[in-house]
Short mmCIF file of C-alpha atoms in Angstrom, two decimals:
data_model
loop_
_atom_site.label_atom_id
_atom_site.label_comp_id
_atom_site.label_asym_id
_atom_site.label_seq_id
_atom_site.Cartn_x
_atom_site.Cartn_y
_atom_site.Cartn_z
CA UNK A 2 -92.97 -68.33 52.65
CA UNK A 3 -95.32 -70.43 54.28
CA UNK A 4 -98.73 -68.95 52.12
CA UNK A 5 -101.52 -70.23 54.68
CA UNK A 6 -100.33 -67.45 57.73
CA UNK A 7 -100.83 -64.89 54.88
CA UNK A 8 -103.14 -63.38 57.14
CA UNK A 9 -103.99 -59.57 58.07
CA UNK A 10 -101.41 -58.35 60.90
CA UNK A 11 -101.58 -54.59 62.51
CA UNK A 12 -97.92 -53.75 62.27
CA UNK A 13 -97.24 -50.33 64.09
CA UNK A 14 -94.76 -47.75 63.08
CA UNK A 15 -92.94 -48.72 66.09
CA UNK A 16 -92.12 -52.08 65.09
CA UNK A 17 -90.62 -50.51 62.22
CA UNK A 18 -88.64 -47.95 63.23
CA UNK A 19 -87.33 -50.18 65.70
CA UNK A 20 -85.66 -52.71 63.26
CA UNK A 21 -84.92 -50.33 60.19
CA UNK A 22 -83.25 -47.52 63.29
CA UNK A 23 -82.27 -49.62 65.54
CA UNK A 24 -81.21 -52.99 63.72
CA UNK A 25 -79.92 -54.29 60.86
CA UNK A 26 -75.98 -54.64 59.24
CA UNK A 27 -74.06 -51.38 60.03
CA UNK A 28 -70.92 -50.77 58.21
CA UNK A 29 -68.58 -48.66 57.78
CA UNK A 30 -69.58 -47.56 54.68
CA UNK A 31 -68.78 -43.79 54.06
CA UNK A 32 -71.55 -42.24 55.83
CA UNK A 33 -73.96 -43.82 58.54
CA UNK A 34 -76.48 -41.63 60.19
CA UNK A 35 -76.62 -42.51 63.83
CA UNK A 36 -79.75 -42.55 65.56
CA UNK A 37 -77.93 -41.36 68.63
CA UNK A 38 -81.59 -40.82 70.40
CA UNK A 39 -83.81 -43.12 69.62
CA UNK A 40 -85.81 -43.01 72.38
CA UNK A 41 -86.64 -39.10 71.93
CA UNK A 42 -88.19 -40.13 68.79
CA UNK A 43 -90.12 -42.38 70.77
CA UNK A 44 -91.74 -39.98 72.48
CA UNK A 45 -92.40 -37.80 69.89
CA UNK A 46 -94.22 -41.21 68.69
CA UNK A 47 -96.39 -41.15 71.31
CA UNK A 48 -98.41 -38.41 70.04
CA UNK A 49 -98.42 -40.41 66.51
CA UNK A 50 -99.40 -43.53 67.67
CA UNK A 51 -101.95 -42.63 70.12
CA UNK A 52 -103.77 -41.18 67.47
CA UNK A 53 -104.33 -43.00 63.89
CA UNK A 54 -101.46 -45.39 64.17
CA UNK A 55 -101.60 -48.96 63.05
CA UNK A 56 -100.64 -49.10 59.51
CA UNK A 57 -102.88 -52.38 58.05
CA UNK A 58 -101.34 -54.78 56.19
CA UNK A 59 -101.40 -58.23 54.31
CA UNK A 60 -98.53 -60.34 54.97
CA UNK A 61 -97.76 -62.70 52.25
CA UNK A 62 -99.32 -60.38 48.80
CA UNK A 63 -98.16 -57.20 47.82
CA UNK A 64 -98.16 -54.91 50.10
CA UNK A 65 -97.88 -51.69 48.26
CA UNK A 66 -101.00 -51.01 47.89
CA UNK A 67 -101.42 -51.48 51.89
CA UNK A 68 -98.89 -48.96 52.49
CA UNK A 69 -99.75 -46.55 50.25
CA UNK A 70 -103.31 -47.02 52.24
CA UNK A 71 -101.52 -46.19 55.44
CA UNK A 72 -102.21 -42.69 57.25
CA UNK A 73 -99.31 -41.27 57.68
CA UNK B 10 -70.06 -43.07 38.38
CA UNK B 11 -68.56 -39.62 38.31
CA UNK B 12 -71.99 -37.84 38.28
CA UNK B 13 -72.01 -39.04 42.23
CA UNK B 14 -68.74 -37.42 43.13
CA UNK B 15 -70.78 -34.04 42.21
CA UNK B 16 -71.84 -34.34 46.27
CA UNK B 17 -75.52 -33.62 45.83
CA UNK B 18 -76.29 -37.16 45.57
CA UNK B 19 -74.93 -40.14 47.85
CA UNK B 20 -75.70 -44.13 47.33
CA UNK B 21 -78.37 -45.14 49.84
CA UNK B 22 -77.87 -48.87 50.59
CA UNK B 23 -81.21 -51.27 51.59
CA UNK B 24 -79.80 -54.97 51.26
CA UNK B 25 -78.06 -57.21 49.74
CA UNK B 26 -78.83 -60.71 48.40
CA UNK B 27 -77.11 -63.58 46.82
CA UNK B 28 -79.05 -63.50 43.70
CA UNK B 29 -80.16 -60.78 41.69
CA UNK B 30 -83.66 -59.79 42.48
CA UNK B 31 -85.82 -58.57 40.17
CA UNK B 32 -86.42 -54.80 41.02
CA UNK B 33 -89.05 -54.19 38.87
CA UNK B 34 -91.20 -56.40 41.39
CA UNK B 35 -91.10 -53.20 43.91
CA UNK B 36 -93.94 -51.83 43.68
CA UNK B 37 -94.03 -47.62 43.45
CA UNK B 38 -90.43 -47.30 43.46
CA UNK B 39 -89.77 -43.62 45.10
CA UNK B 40 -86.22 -43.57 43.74
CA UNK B 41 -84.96 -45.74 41.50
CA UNK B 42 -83.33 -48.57 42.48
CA UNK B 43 -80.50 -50.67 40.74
CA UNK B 44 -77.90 -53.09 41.75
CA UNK B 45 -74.34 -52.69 42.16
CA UNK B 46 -72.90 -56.45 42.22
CA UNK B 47 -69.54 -57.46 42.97
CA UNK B 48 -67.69 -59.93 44.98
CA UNK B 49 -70.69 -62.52 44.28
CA UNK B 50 -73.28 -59.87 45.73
CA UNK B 51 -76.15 -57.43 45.12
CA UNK B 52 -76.46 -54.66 46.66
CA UNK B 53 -80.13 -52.93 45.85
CA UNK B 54 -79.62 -48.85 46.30
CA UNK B 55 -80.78 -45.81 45.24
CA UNK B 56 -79.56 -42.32 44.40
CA UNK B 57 -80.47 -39.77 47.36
CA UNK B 58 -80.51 -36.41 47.48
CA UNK B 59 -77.18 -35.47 49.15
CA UNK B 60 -78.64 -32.37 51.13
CA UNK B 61 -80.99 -34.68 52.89
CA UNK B 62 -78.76 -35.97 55.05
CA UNK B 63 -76.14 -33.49 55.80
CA UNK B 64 -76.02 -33.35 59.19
CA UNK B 65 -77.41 -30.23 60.30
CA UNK B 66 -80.73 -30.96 57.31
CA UNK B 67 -80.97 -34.51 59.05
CA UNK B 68 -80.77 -32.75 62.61
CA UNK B 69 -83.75 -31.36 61.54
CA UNK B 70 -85.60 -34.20 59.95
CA UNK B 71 -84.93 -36.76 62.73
CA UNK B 72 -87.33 -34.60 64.87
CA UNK B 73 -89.90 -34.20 62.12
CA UNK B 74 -91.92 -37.48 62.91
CA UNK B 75 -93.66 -37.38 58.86
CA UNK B 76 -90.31 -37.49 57.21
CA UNK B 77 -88.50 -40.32 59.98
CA UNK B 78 -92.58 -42.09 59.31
CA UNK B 79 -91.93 -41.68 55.29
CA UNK B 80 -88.15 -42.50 55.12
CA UNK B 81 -88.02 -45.18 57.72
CA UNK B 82 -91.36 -46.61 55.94
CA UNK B 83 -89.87 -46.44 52.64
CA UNK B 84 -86.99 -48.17 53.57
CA UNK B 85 -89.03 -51.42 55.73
CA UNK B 86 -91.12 -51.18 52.01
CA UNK B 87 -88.44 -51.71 49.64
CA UNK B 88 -86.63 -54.37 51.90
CA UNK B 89 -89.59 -56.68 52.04
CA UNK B 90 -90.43 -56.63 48.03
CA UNK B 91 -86.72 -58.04 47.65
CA UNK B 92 -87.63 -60.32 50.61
CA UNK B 93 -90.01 -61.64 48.55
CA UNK B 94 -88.38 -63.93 46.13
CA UNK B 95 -84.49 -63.55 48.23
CA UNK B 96 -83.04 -63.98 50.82
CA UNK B 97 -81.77 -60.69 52.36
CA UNK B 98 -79.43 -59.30 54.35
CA UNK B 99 -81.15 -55.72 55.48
CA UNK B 100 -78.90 -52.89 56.24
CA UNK B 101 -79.75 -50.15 59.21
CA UNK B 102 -81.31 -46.61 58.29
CA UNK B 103 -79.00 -44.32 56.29
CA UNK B 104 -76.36 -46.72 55.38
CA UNK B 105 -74.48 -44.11 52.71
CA UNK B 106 -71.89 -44.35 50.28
CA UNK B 107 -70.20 -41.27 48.18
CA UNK B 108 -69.62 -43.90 45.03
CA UNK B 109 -70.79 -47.16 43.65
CA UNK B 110 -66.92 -47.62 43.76
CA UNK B 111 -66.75 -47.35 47.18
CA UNK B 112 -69.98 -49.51 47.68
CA UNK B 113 -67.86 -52.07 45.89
CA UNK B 114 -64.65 -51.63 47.88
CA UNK B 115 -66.83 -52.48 51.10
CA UNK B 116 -68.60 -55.36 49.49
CA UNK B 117 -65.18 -56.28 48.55
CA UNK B 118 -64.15 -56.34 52.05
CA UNK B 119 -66.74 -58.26 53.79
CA UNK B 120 -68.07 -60.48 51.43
CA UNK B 121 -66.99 -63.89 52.87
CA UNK B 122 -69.11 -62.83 56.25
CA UNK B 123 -71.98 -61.63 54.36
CA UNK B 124 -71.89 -64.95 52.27
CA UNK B 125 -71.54 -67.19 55.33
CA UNK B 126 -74.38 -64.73 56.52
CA UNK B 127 -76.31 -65.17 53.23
CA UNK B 128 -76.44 -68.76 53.61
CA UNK B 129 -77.47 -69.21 57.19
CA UNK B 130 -80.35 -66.87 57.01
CA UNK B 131 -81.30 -68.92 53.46
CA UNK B 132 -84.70 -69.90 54.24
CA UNK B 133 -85.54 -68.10 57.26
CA UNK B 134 -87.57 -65.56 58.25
CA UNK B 135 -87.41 -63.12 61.39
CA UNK B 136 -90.53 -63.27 63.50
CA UNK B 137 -91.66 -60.96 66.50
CA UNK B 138 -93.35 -62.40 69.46
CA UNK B 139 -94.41 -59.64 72.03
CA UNK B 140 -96.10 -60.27 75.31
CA UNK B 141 -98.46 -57.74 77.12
CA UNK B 142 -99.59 -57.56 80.71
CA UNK B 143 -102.85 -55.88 82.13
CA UNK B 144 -101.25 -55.93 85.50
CA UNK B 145 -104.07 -53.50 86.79
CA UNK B 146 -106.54 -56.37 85.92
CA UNK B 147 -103.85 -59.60 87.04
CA UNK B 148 -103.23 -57.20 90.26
CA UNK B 149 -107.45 -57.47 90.97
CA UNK B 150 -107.08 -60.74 89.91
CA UNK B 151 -104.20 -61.87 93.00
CA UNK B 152 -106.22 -59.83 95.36
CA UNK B 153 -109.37 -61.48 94.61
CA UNK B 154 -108.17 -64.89 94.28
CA UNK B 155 -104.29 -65.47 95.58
CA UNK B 156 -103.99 -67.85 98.23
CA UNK B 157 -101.95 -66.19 100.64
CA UNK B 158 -103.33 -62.54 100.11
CA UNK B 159 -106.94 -64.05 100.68
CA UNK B 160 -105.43 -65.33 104.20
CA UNK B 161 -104.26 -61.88 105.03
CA UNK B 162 -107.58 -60.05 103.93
CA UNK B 163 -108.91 -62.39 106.58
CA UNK B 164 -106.71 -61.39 108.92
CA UNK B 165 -107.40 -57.50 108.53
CA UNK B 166 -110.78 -58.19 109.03
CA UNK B 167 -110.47 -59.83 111.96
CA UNK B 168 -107.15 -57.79 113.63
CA UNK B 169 -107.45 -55.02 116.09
CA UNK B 170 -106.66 -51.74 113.68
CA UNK B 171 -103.20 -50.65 115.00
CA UNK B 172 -102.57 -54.69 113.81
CA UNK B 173 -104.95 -54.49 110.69
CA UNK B 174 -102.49 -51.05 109.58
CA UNK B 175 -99.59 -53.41 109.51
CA UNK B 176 -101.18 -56.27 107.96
CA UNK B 177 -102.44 -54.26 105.53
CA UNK B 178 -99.16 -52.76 104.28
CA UNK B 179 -97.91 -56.39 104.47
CA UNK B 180 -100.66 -57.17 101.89
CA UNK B 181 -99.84 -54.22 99.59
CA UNK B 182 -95.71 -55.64 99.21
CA UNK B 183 -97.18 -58.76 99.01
CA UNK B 184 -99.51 -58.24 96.14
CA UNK B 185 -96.48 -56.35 94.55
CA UNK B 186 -94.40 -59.47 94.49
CA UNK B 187 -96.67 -61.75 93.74
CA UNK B 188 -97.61 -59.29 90.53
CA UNK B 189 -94.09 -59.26 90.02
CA UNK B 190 -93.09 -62.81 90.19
CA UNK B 191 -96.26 -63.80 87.98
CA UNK B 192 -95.45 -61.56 85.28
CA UNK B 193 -91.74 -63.18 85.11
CA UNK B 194 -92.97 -66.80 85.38
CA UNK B 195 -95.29 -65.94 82.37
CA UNK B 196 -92.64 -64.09 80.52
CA UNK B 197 -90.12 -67.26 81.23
CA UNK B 198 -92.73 -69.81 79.91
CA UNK B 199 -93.36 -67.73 76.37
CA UNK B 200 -89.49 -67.84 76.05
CA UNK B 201 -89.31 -71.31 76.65
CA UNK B 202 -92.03 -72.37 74.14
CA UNK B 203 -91.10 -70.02 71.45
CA UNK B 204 -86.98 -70.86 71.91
CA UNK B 205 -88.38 -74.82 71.17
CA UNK B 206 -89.64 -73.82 67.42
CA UNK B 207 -86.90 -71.10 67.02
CA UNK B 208 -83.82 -71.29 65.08
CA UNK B 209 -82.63 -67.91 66.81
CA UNK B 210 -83.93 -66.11 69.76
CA UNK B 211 -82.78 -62.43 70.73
CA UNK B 212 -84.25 -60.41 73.65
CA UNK B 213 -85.07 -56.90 72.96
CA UNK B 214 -85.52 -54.20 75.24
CA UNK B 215 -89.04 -53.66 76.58
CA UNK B 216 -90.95 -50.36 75.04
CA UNK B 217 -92.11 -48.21 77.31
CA UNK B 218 -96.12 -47.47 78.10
CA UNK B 219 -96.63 -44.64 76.02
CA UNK B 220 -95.15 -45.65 73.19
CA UNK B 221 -96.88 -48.85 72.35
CA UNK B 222 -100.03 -47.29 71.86
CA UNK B 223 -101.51 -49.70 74.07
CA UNK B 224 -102.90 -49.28 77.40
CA UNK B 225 -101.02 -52.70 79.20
CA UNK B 226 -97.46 -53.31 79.90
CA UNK B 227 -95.12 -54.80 77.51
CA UNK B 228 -93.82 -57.89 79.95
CA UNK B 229 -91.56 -59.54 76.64
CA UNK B 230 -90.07 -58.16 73.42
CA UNK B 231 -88.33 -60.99 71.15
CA UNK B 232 -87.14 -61.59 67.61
CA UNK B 233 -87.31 -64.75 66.34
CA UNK B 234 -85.40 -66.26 62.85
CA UNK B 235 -87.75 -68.94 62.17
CA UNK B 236 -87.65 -71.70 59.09
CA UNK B 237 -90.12 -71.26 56.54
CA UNK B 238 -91.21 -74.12 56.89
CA UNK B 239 -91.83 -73.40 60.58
CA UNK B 240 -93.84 -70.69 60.53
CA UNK B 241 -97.52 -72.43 60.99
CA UNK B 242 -95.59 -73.98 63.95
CA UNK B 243 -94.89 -70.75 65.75
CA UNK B 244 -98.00 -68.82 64.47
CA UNK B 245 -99.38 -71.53 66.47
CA UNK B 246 -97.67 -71.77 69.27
CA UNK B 247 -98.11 -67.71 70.19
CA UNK B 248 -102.05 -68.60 69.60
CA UNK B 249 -102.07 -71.41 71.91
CA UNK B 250 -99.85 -68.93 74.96
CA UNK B 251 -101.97 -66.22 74.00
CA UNK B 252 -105.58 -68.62 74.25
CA UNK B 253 -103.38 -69.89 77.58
CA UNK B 254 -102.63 -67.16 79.69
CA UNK B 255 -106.04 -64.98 78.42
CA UNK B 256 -107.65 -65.19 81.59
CA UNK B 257 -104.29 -63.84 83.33
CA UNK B 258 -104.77 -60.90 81.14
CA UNK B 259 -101.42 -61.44 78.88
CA UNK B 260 -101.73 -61.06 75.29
CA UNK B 261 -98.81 -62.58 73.67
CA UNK B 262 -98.40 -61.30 69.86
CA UNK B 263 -96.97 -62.84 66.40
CA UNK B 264 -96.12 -60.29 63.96
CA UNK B 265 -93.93 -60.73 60.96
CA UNK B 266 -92.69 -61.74 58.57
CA UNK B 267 -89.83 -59.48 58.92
CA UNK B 268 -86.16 -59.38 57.51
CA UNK B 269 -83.94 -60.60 59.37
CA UNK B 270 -83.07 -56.87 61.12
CA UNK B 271 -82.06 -58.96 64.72
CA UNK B 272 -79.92 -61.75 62.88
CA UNK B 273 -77.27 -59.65 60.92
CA UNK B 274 -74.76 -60.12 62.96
CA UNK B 275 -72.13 -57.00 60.83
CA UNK B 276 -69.04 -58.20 59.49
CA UNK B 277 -68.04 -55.19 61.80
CA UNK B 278 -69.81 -52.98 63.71
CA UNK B 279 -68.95 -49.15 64.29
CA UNK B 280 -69.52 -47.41 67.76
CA UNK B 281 -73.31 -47.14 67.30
CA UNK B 282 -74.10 -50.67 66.40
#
């Protein structure tokens, strides 16, 4: 990884939920949960994220600690 | 291992790699992870708690925004520490298996497409450009200064006022397209500087106002798999659209970087995918 863009980035709860929900490999393994409504958690979001949302954190060093920092 | 045939725990499955990764390197492990390899790959999992996800238990949590924040968090967290030092191929929330065995059997199965996988995402990264709109603020900005909409605000001043009505409605659709066709133009010329210093582009659905926690319009929504040794390139290039289009009131945004979530093309896909 390129070191020099290791720079702070605000990376919502959003953006996560909608790779690790909505993307990535799906198999089929013996059990996968389906996110049939992805959206309704979406809304239900809105109440999150209008509040304390943006989780902080530094791209490119550990980002435990960053997490673990994070709100919610 | 027969203690997971005792169905209170199941095999939660994050990613798989090429390589071994080194597991200790994941920081605050909640559960503890291990590898099951075969077929020429690792696959990092955990142990869950069965009862978690049993349907009418995960009914219930999917609607309790904490536990979809902590799980879906915790999942993103351990991903990236193995994205670290490997290249990974990142599995989808609540990808279970009963048995190691049967974590095998599927690994088994597909592991010429994950390999050929494996390989093509070897030294990539995926990257997430998003572009915002103000269109209250670009709207003021076509009335005040837009050609054509200046002539007709010229026009109402000057028409009769059964005339001036008309003219004036003809303004408001006019404003609307022009809004419209503005936003697309700018969305079109992001693509088409992003695509040039992209290895892989995928269009994602737009998010609505509301849940973006922002007050503009989300006008573009992309994944891009990017080289490593790209990445200054197309930190860059978002900076220089962003600096661009400013005073249009866009705001085009580089996060990442991500695993490559948009770029796993599965082996094979069930109904949901």
């Amino acid at each position: 990884m390129d070191s020099a863009v290791a720079t702070e980035k605000d990376v919502t709860l959003l953006e996560v939920l909608d790779r690790v929900l909505d993307k990535g490999v799906v198999v089929a393994g013996d059990l996968v949960i389906s996110v049939a409504d992805v959206d309704l958690i979406y809304v239900g979001l809105r109440v999150l994220l209008s509040s304390v949302e943006t989780m902080e954190r530094l791209r490119g060093s550990p980002l435990a600690d960053v997490w673990n920092e994070s709100t919610l | 291992m027969d203690v997971d045939m005792d169905g209170e725990h199941l095999i939660y499955l994050y990613c798989v790699t090429a390589q071994p990764p080194d597991l200790a390197s994941v920081e605050d492990q909640p559960d503890e992870l291990y590898l099951v390899r075969e077929a020429g790959l690792c696959a990092v999992v955990s142990r869950v708690e069965a009862s978690q996800f049993e349907p009418l238990n995960l009914c219930r949590h999917l609607e309790d925004l904490d536990w979809v924040a902590a799980e879906t968090t915790k999942h993103e967290r351990i991903v990236e520490a193995v994205m670290r030092d490997r290249c990974v191929v990142p599995f989808r929330f609540g990808t279970l298996f009963h048995t190691d065995e049967n974590l095998m059997m599927q690994l088994r199965t597909d592991a010429a497409p994950f390999q050929t996988l494996l390989e093509h995402l070897e030294g990539k990264a995926e990257w997430g450009v998003k572009a915002y709109c103000n269109t209250q603020a670009l709207e003021h900005r076509i009335r005040a200064h837009d050609g054509p909409v200046s002539d007709l605000n010229e026009a109402i001043r000057l028409a009769p006022p059964g005339r001036a009505f008309l003219l004036t409605k003809k303004r408001e659709d006019l404003v609307r397209a022009t809004l419209a066709r503005r936003v697309d133009h700018y969305a079109e010329q992001v693509v088409d500087a992003l695509q040039a210093v992209s290895v892989q582009m995928r269009m994602n659905k737009i998010l609505p106002p509301g849940t973006t926690g922002r007050c503009d319009i989300m006008i573009l929504n992309t994944a891009l798999l990017v080289a490593n040794h790209e990445v200054r390139t197309i930190v860059d290039t978002a900076k220089t659209l962003n600096e661009r289009y400013a005073d249009q009131s866009i705001v085009v945004e580089c996060r990442g970087p991500w695993p490559p979530y948009n770029f796993c093309d599965p082996p094979r896909t069930v109904a949901n995918g």
